[in-house]
């Protein structure tokens, strides 16, 4: 959310996120098998793959909602360690939007947006509310600022969740199937918000099966299966000339489903 | 029964209320610590809290009061009856409230903690601002139910020589030989404290059920 609306910053060569040989186990089950991924500042990645392939696990490792056993993750030059100071530092740079919104039900929309900036960035109430109102306006929901989440539709709640994450001024936004829990008629309002964010130059990793969105904004589409990155390519190539059999099969299933 | 006897009962009632308040406040503070330890994610701490809860839920309150008052006196620690009873009720209530609140904390959906972590809120803020306000709401019916039990449980303080409502009743009854009348009044006084609380708890429970339908 910068003021450079006229010249949207293009993806640069500076890596914003680097994952090196990241391995993640759930007990005896290997959920991530040596993930290598580098995301440049301003780049938009769409992550897709069958259920259980490790998409959520991958992005949840980036802000350490999941611990990982091997490998290294760097975000904006900060190496994620096991100590709470680097985890905190990374979380301040990384916003996350969940499938089920996860708004705080006992707080109003505005309070949802001001809580973290006031607690962790030590902003005063005035400043935090001004930022929150500006961002709620950006996601076109300012008029609902004093309502509680339960009084909003799913699409509205998800846009509030996006605004809440943006209030921390993140450099990266992670989306985990942000439209999967929505009624079909509300999918578009959330995708439009994400497209606008992408156009402003936000670095984004989106787990989604909205292939129209992928075609429109992704710099790269990454296909995962069984905890591995199987294929990655720009959307034009990914959709027209996928090279792996599993990708072809997956695309076939997805496109049939629509 | 004369006015003096009745005033004596009311004095007992006053102690019953005071003991309940002490048990509830002391038990509430200590119970919060127990509940937080029990849900801390730190295995040794969780085991200690679980043992503590098990110990005080698994033994009679009467025995706990007895141990605190006479047991500690045996090892040379002579406590005032007040202090002994306050400690006894605090221990007892903290175990029960700790267990009730542990359940409520765990009933708050995981996504709430995850969203709070993703926003880089620290543990204190996650608990104070996000989890506990929701957990307390969930726990209210059970917490009030326990408060009712606690009020009735204060009658056991008589064992260490405390003249609360029930003991005041038996003293008066021994003086004027009208046990039916005296204990009728004592019962009515307990009922007047507990029944509205029970109603309130049931109402909260219904309201909570419709809110989270
Ligand atoms: N907490 C957990 N404990 C044990 N196994 C888990 C846990 N979370 C995920 N898994 C397993 O890890 C694998 C990857 O899960 P993940 O949620 O990352 O998949 P996904 O690609 O996001 O799937 P979906 O499209 O269904 O969301 C799955 O096989 C899943 O069963
Ligand atoms: Mg997932």
CSV table of N, CA, C and O in Angstrom, one decimal, chain B residues 40-128:
chain,number,residue,atom,x,y,z
B,40,UNK,N,-0.1,-24.4,28.3
B,40,UNK,CA,1.1,-23.6,27.9
B,40,UNK,C,1.9,-24.2,26.7
B,40,UNK,O,2.6,-23.6,26.0
B,41,UNK,N,1.7,-25.5,26.4
B,41,UNK,CA,2.4,-26.2,25.4
B,41,UNK,C,3.8,-26.6,25.9
B,41,UNK,O,4.6,-27.2,25.2
B,42,UNK,N,4.1,-26.3,27.2
B,42,UNK,CA,5.4,-26.7,27.8
B,42,UNK,C,5.1,-28.0,28.6
B,42,UNK,O,4.5,-27.9,29.6
B,43,UNK,N,5.6,-29.1,28.1
B,43,UNK,CA,5.1,-30.4,28.7
B,43,UNK,C,5.3,-30.5,30.2
B,43,UNK,O,4.3,-30.9,30.8
B,44,UNK,N,6.4,-30.2,30.8
B,44,UNK,CA,6.6,-30.4,32.2
B,44,UNK,C,5.6,-29.5,33.0
B,44,UNK,O,5.0,-30.0,34.0
B,45,UNK,N,5.4,-28.3,32.5
B,45,UNK,CA,4.5,-27.4,33.2
B,45,UNK,C,3.0,-27.9,33.1
B,45,UNK,O,2.2,-27.9,34.0
B,46,UNK,N,2.7,-28.5,31.9
B,46,UNK,CA,1.3,-29.0,31.7
B,46,UNK,C,1.1,-30.2,32.7
B,46,UNK,O,0.0,-30.4,33.2
B,47,UNK,N,2.2,-31.0,32.8
B,47,UNK,CA,2.0,-32.2,33.7
B,47,UNK,C,1.9,-31.7,35.2
B,47,UNK,O,1.0,-32.3,35.9
B,48,UNK,N,2.6,-30.7,35.6
B,48,UNK,CA,2.5,-30.2,37.0
B,48,UNK,C,1.0,-29.7,37.2
B,48,UNK,O,0.4,-30.0,38.2
B,49,UNK,N,0.5,-28.9,36.2
B,49,UNK,CA,-0.8,-28.4,36.4
B,49,UNK,C,-1.8,-29.5,36.4
B,49,UNK,O,-2.8,-29.4,37.2
B,50,UNK,N,-1.6,-30.5,35.5
B,50,UNK,CA,-2.6,-31.6,35.5
B,50,UNK,C,-2.6,-32.4,36.8
B,50,UNK,O,-3.7,-32.8,37.3
B,51,UNK,N,-1.4,-32.6,37.4
B,51,UNK,CA,-1.4,-33.3,38.7
B,51,UNK,C,-2.0,-32.4,39.8
B,51,UNK,O,-2.8,-33.0,40.6
B,52,UNK,N,-1.8,-31.2,39.8
B,52,UNK,CA,-2.4,-30.3,40.7
B,52,UNK,C,-3.9,-30.4,40.7
B,52,UNK,O,-4.6,-30.5,41.7
B,53,UNK,N,-4.5,-30.3,39.4
B,53,UNK,CA,-5.9,-30.4,39.3
B,53,UNK,C,-6.4,-31.7,39.8
B,53,UNK,O,-7.4,-31.8,40.5
B,54,UNK,N,-5.7,-32.8,39.4
B,54,UNK,CA,-6.1,-34.1,39.8
B,54,UNK,C,-6.1,-34.3,41.3
B,54,UNK,O,-7.1,-34.9,41.8
B,55,UNK,N,-5.1,-33.8,41.9
B,55,UNK,CA,-5.0,-33.9,43.4
B,55,UNK,C,-6.2,-33.2,44.1
B,55,UNK,O,-6.8,-33.8,45.0
B,56,UNK,N,-6.5,-32.0,43.7
B,56,UNK,CA,-7.6,-31.3,44.4
B,56,UNK,C,-9.0,-31.6,44.0
B,56,UNK,O,-9.9,-31.4,44.7
B,57,UNK,N,-9.1,-32.2,42.8
B,57,UNK,CA,-10.4,-32.7,42.4
B,57,UNK,C,-10.6,-34.1,42.9
B,57,UNK,O,-11.8,-34.5,43.1
B,58,UNK,N,-9.6,-34.8,43.2
B,58,UNK,CA,-9.7,-36.2,43.6
B,58,UNK,C,-9.8,-36.4,45.1
B,58,UNK,O,-9.9,-37.5,45.6
B,59,UNK,N,-9.7,-35.3,45.9
B,59,UNK,CA,-9.8,-35.5,47.3
B,59,UNK,C,-11.0,-34.5,47.8
B,59,UNK,O,-11.2,-33.5,47.3
B,60,UNK,N,-11.6,-34.9,49.0
B,60,UNK,CA,-12.7,-34.1,49.5
B,60,UNK,C,-12.3,-32.8,50.0
B,60,UNK,O,-11.2,-32.7,50.6
B,61,UNK,N,-13.1,-31.8,49.8
B,61,UNK,CA,-12.8,-30.4,50.3
B,61,UNK,C,-12.6,-30.4,51.8
B,61,UNK,O,-11.7,-29.8,52.3
B,62,UNK,N,-13.4,-31.2,52.4
B,62,UNK,CA,-13.4,-31.3,53.9
B,62,UNK,C,-11.9,-31.7,54.3
B,62,UNK,O,-11.3,-31.1,55.2
B,63,UNK,N,-11.4,-32.7,53.6
B,63,UNK,CA,-10.1,-33.2,53.9
B,63,UNK,C,-9.0,-32.1,53.7
B,63,UNK,O,-8.1,-31.9,54.4
B,64,UNK,N,-9.2,-31.4,52.6
B,64,UNK,CA,-8.2,-30.3,52.2
B,64,UNK,C,-8.2,-29.3,53.3
B,64,UNK,O,-7.1,-28.8,53.7
B,65,UNK,N,-9.4,-28.9,53.8
B,65,UNK,CA,-9.4,-27.9,54.9
B,65,UNK,C,-8.8,-28.4,56.1
B,65,UNK,O,-8.0,-27.7,56.8
B,66,UNK,N,-9.0,-29.6,56.4
B,66,UNK,CA,-8.5,-30.3,57.5
B,66,UNK,C,-7.0,-30.3,57.5
B,66,UNK,O,-6.3,-30.0,58.5
B,67,UNK,N,-6.4,-30.7,56.3
B,67,UNK,CA,-5.0,-30.8,56.2
B,67,UNK,C,-4.3,-29.4,56.3
B,67,UNK,O,-3.3,-29.2,57.0
B,68,UNK,N,-5.0,-28.4,55.7
B,68,UNK,CA,-4.4,-27.0,55.8
B,68,UNK,C,-4.4,-26.5,57.2
B,68,UNK,O,-3.4,-26.0,57.7
B,69,UNK,N,-5.5,-26.8,57.9
B,69,UNK,CA,-5.6,-26.2,59.3
B,69,UNK,C,-4.8,-27.0,60.3
B,69,UNK,O,-3.9,-26.5,61.0
B,70,UNK,N,-5.2,-28.3,60.4
B,70,UNK,CA,-4.6,-29.1,61.5
B,70,UNK,C,-3.2,-29.7,61.0
B,70,UNK,O,-2.3,-29.8,61.8
B,71,UNK,N,-3.2,-30.1,59.8
B,71,UNK,CA,-1.9,-30.7,59.3
B,71,UNK,C,-0.7,-29.7,59.4
B,71,UNK,O,0.3,-30.1,59.9
B,72,UNK,N,-1.0,-28.5,58.9
B,72,UNK,CA,0.1,-27.5,59.0
B,72,UNK,C,0.4,-27.1,60.4
B,72,UNK,O,1.6,-26.8,60.8
B,73,UNK,N,-0.6,-27.2,61.3
B,73,UNK,CA,-0.3,-26.9,62.7
B,73,UNK,C,0.6,-28.0,63.3
B,73,UNK,O,1.4,-27.7,64.1
B,74,UNK,N,0.4,-29.2,62.9
B,74,UNK,CA,1.2,-30.3,63.3
B,74,UNK,C,2.7,-30.1,63.0
B,74,UNK,O,3.6,-30.5,63.8
B,75,UNK,N,3.0,-29.6,61.8
B,75,UNK,CA,4.4,-29.3,61.5
B,75,UNK,C,4.8,-27.9,62.0
B,75,UNK,O,5.8,-27.4,61.5
B,76,UNK,N,4.1,-27.4,62.9
B,76,UNK,CA,4.5,-26.2,63.6
B,76,UNK,C,4.1,-24.9,62.9
B,76,UNK,O,4.4,-23.8,63.4
B,77,UNK,N,3.2,-25.0,61.9
B,77,UNK,CA,2.8,-23.8,61.2
B,77,UNK,C,1.3,-23.5,61.7
B,77,UNK,O,0.4,-24.0,61.1
B,78,UNK,N,1.2,-22.7,62.7
B,78,UNK,CA,-0.2,-22.5,63.3
B,78,UNK,C,-0.8,-21.3,62.6
B,78,UNK,O,-0.4,-20.2,62.7
B,79,UNK,N,-1.8,-21.6,61.7
B,79,UNK,CA,-2.4,-20.6,60.9
B,79,UNK,C,-3.7,-20.1,61.6
B,79,UNK,O,-4.4,-20.9,62.3
B,80,UNK,N,-4.0,-18.9,61.5
B,80,UNK,CA,-5.3,-18.4,61.9
B,80,UNK,C,-6.4,-19.1,61.1
B,80,UNK,O,-6.2,-19.5,59.9
B,81,UNK,N,-7.5,-19.4,61.7
B,81,UNK,CA,-8.6,-20.1,61.0
B,81,UNK,C,-8.9,-19.4,59.7
B,81,UNK,O,-9.2,-20.0,58.7
B,82,UNK,N,-9.0,-18.1,59.7
B,82,UNK,CA,-9.3,-17.3,58.5
B,82,UNK,C,-8.3,-17.6,57.4
B,82,UNK,O,-8.7,-17.9,56.3
B,83,UNK,N,-7.0,-17.5,57.7
B,83,UNK,CA,-6.0,-17.8,56.7
B,83,UNK,C,-6.1,-19.2,56.2
B,83,UNK,O,-6.0,-19.4,55.0
B,84,UNK,N,-6.2,-20.1,57.1
B,84,UNK,CA,-6.3,-21.5,56.7
B,84,UNK,C,-7.4,-21.8,55.8
B,84,UNK,O,-7.3,-22.4,54.7
B,85,UNK,N,-8.6,-21.2,56.1
B,85,UNK,CA,-9.8,-21.5,55.3
B,85,UNK,C,-9.6,-20.8,53.9
B,85,UNK,O,-10.0,-21.3,52.9
B,86,UNK,N,-9.0,-19.6,53.9
B,86,UNK,CA,-8.8,-18.8,52.7
B,86,UNK,C,-7.9,-19.6,51.8
B,86,UNK,O,-8.1,-19.8,50.6
B,87,UNK,N,-6.8,-20.2,52.4
B,87,UNK,CA,-5.9,-21.0,51.6
B,87,UNK,C,-6.6,-22.3,51.0
B,87,UNK,O,-6.5,-22.6,49.9
B,88,UNK,N,-7.3,-22.9,51.9
B,88,UNK,CA,-8.0,-24.1,51.5
B,88,UNK,C,-9.0,-23.9,50.4
B,88,UNK,O,-9.0,-24.6,49.4
B,89,UNK,N,-9.8,-22.9,50.5
B,89,UNK,CA,-10.8,-22.6,49.4
B,89,UNK,C,-10.1,-22.2,48.1
B,89,UNK,O,-10.6,-22.5,47.0
B,90,UNK,N,-9.0,-21.4,48.3
B,90,UNK,CA,-8.3,-20.9,47.1
B,90,UNK,C,-7.7,-22.1,46.3
B,90,UNK,O,-7.9,-22.2,45.1
B,91,UNK,N,-7.1,-23.1,47.1
B,91,UNK,CA,-6.5,-24.3,46.4
B,91,UNK,C,-7.6,-25.0,45.7
B,91,UNK,O,-7.5,-25.4,44.6
B,92,UNK,N,-8.7,-25.3,46.5
B,92,UNK,CA,-9.8,-26.1,45.9
B,92,UNK,C,-10.4,-25.4,44.7
B,92,UNK,O,-10.5,-26.0,43.6
B,93,UNK,N,-10.7,-24.1,44.8
B,93,UNK,CA,-11.4,-23.4,43.7
B,93,UNK,C,-10.4,-23.3,42.5
B,93,UNK,O,-10.9,-23.4,41.3
B,94,UNK,N,-9.2,-23.1,42.8
B,94,UNK,CA,-8.2,-22.9,41.6
B,94,UNK,C,-8.1,-24.2,40.8
B,94,UNK,O,-8.0,-24.1,39.6
B,95,UNK,N,-8.2,-25.3,41.4
B,95,UNK,CA,-8.2,-26.6,40.7
B,95,UNK,C,-9.4,-26.7,39.8
B,95,UNK,O,-9.3,-27.0,38.6
B,96,UNK,N,-10.6,-26.5,40.3
B,96,UNK,CA,-11.8,-26.6,39.5
B,96,UNK,C,-11.9,-25.5,38.5
B,96,UNK,O,-12.2,-25.8,37.3
B,97,UNK,N,-11.6,-24.3,38.8
B,97,UNK,CA,-11.7,-23.2,37.8
B,97,UNK,C,-10.6,-23.4,36.8
B,97,UNK,O,-10.9,-23.1,35.6
B,98,UNK,N,-9.4,-23.8,37.2
B,98,UNK,CA,-8.4,-24.1,36.3
B,98,UNK,C,-8.8,-25.1,35.2
B,98,UNK,O,-8.5,-24.9,34.0
B,99,UNK,N,-9.5,-26.1,35.7
B,99,UNK,CA,-9.9,-27.2,34.7
B,99,UNK,C,-11.0,-26.7,33.8
B,99,UNK,O,-11.0,-26.9,32.6
B,100,UNK,N,-12.0,-25.9,34.4
B,100,UNK,CA,-13.0,-25.3,33.6
B,100,UNK,C,-12.4,-24.4,32.5
B,100,UNK,O,-12.8,-24.5,31.3
B,101,UNK,N,-11.5,-23.6,32.9
B,101,UNK,CA,-11.0,-22.6,32.0
B,101,UNK,C,-10.0,-23.2,31.0
B,101,UNK,O,-9.9,-22.7,29.8
B,102,UNK,N,-9.3,-24.3,31.4
B,102,UNK,CA,-8.5,-25.0,30.4
B,102,UNK,C,-9.4,-25.5,29.2
B,102,UNK,O,-9.1,-25.3,28.1
B,103,UNK,N,-10.6,-26.1,29.6
B,103,UNK,CA,-11.5,-26.5,28.6
B,103,UNK,C,-11.9,-25.4,27.7
B,103,UNK,O,-12.0,-25.5,26.4
B,104,UNK,N,-12.2,-24.2,28.3
B,104,UNK,CA,-12.7,-23.1,27.5
B,104,UNK,C,-11.6,-22.5,26.6
B,104,UNK,O,-11.9,-22.2,25.4
B,105,UNK,N,-10.4,-22.5,27.1
B,105,UNK,CA,-9.3,-22.0,26.2
B,105,UNK,C,-9.1,-22.9,25.0
B,105,UNK,O,-8.9,-22.5,23.9
B,106,UNK,N,-9.2,-24.2,25.3
B,106,UNK,CA,-9.0,-25.2,24.2
B,106,UNK,C,-10.2,-25.2,23.2
B,106,UNK,O,-10.1,-25.6,22.1
B,107,UNK,N,-11.4,-24.6,23.7
B,107,UNK,CA,-12.6,-24.6,22.8
B,107,UNK,C,-12.5,-23.4,21.9
B,107,UNK,O,-13.3,-23.4,20.9
B,108,UNK,N,-11.6,-22.5,22.1
B,108,UNK,CA,-11.5,-21.4,21.1
B,108,UNK,C,-10.8,-21.9,19.9
B,108,UNK,O,-9.7,-22.6,20.0
B,109,UNK,N,-11.3,-21.7,18.7
B,109,UNK,CA,-10.8,-22.3,17.5
B,109,UNK,C,-9.3,-22.0,17.3
B,109,UNK,O,-8.8,-20.9,17.6
B,110,UNK,N,-8.5,-23.0,16.8
B,110,UNK,CA,-7.1,-22.9,16.6
B,110,UNK,C,-6.8,-21.7,15.7
B,110,UNK,O,-5.7,-21.1,15.8
B,111,UNK,N,-7.7,-21.4,14.8
B,111,UNK,CA,-7.4,-20.4,13.8
B,111,UNK,C,-7.2,-19.0,14.5
B,111,UNK,O,-6.6,-18.1,13.9
B,112,UNK,N,-7.8,-18.8,15.6
B,112,UNK,CA,-7.7,-17.6,16.4
B,112,UNK,C,-6.3,-17.4,16.8
B,112,UNK,O,-5.7,-16.3,16.6
B,113,UNK,N,-5.7,-18.4,17.4
B,113,UNK,CA,-4.2,-18.3,17.8
B,113,UNK,C,-3.4,-18.1,16.5
B,113,UNK,O,-2.4,-17.3,16.5
B,114,UNK,N,-3.7,-18.8,15.5
B,114,UNK,CA,-2.9,-18.7,14.2
B,114,UNK,C,-2.9,-17.3,13.7
B,114,UNK,O,-1.9,-16.7,13.3
B,115,UNK,N,-4.1,-16.8,13.6
B,115,UNK,CA,-4.3,-15.4,13.1
B,115,UNK,C,-3.5,-14.4,14.0
B,115,UNK,O,-2.8,-13.5,13.5
B,116,UNK,N,-3.6,-14.6,15.3
B,116,UNK,CA,-2.9,-13.7,16.2
B,116,UNK,C,-1.4,-13.8,16.0
B,116,UNK,O,-0.7,-12.8,16.0
B,117,UNK,N,-0.9,-15.1,15.9
B,117,UNK,CA,0.5,-15.3,15.6
B,117,UNK,C,1.0,-14.6,14.3
B,117,UNK,O,2.0,-14.0,14.3
B,118,UNK,N,0.2,-14.8,13.3
B,118,UNK,CA,0.5,-14.3,12.0
B,118,UNK,C,0.6,-12.8,12.0
B,118,UNK,O,1.3,-12.1,11.3
B,119,UNK,N,-0.2,-12.1,13.0
B,119,UNK,CA,-0.1,-10.7,13.1
B,119,UNK,C,1.0,-10.3,14.1
B,119,UNK,O,1.1,-9.2,14.5
B,120,UNK,N,1.9,-11.3,14.4
B,120,UNK,CA,3.0,-11.1,15.3
B,120,UNK,C,2.6,-10.6,16.7
B,120,UNK,O,3.4,-9.9,17.4
B,121,UNK,N,1.4,-10.9,17.2
B,121,UNK,CA,1.1,-10.6,18.6
B,121,UNK,C,1.8,-11.6,19.5
B,121,UNK,O,2.0,-12.8,19.2
B,122,UNK,N,2.4,-11.1,20.6
B,122,UNK,CA,3.1,-12.0,21.5
B,122,UNK,C,2.2,-12.8,22.4
B,122,UNK,O,1.0,-12.6,22.4
B,123,UNK,N,2.7,-13.7,23.2
B,123,UNK,CA,1.9,-14.6,24.0
B,123,UNK,C,0.9,-13.8,24.9
B,123,UNK,O,-0.3,-14.1,25.0
B,124,UNK,N,1.4,-12.8,25.6
B,124,UNK,CA,0.6,-12.1,26.5
B,124,UNK,C,-0.6,-11.4,25.8
B,124,UNK,O,-1.7,-11.5,26.2
B,125,UNK,N,-0.3,-10.8,24.6
B,125,UNK,CA,-1.4,-10.2,23.9
B,125,UNK,C,-2.3,-11.2,23.3
B,125,UNK,O,-3.5,-11.0,23.3
B,126,UNK,N,-1.8,-12.3,22.8
B,126,UNK,CA,-2.6,-13.4,22.2
B,126,UNK,C,-3.6,-13.8,23.3
B,126,UNK,O,-4.8,-14.0,23.0
B,127,UNK,N,-3.2,-14.0,24.5
B,127,UNK,CA,-4.1,-14.5,25.6
B,127,UNK,C,-5.0,-13.4,26.0
B,127,UNK,O,-6.2,-13.6,26.0
B,128,UNK,N,-4.5,-12.2,26.3
B,128,UNK,CA,-5.3,-11.2,26.9
B,128,UNK,C,-6.3,-10.6,25.9
B,128,UNK,O,-7.4,-10.3,26.3
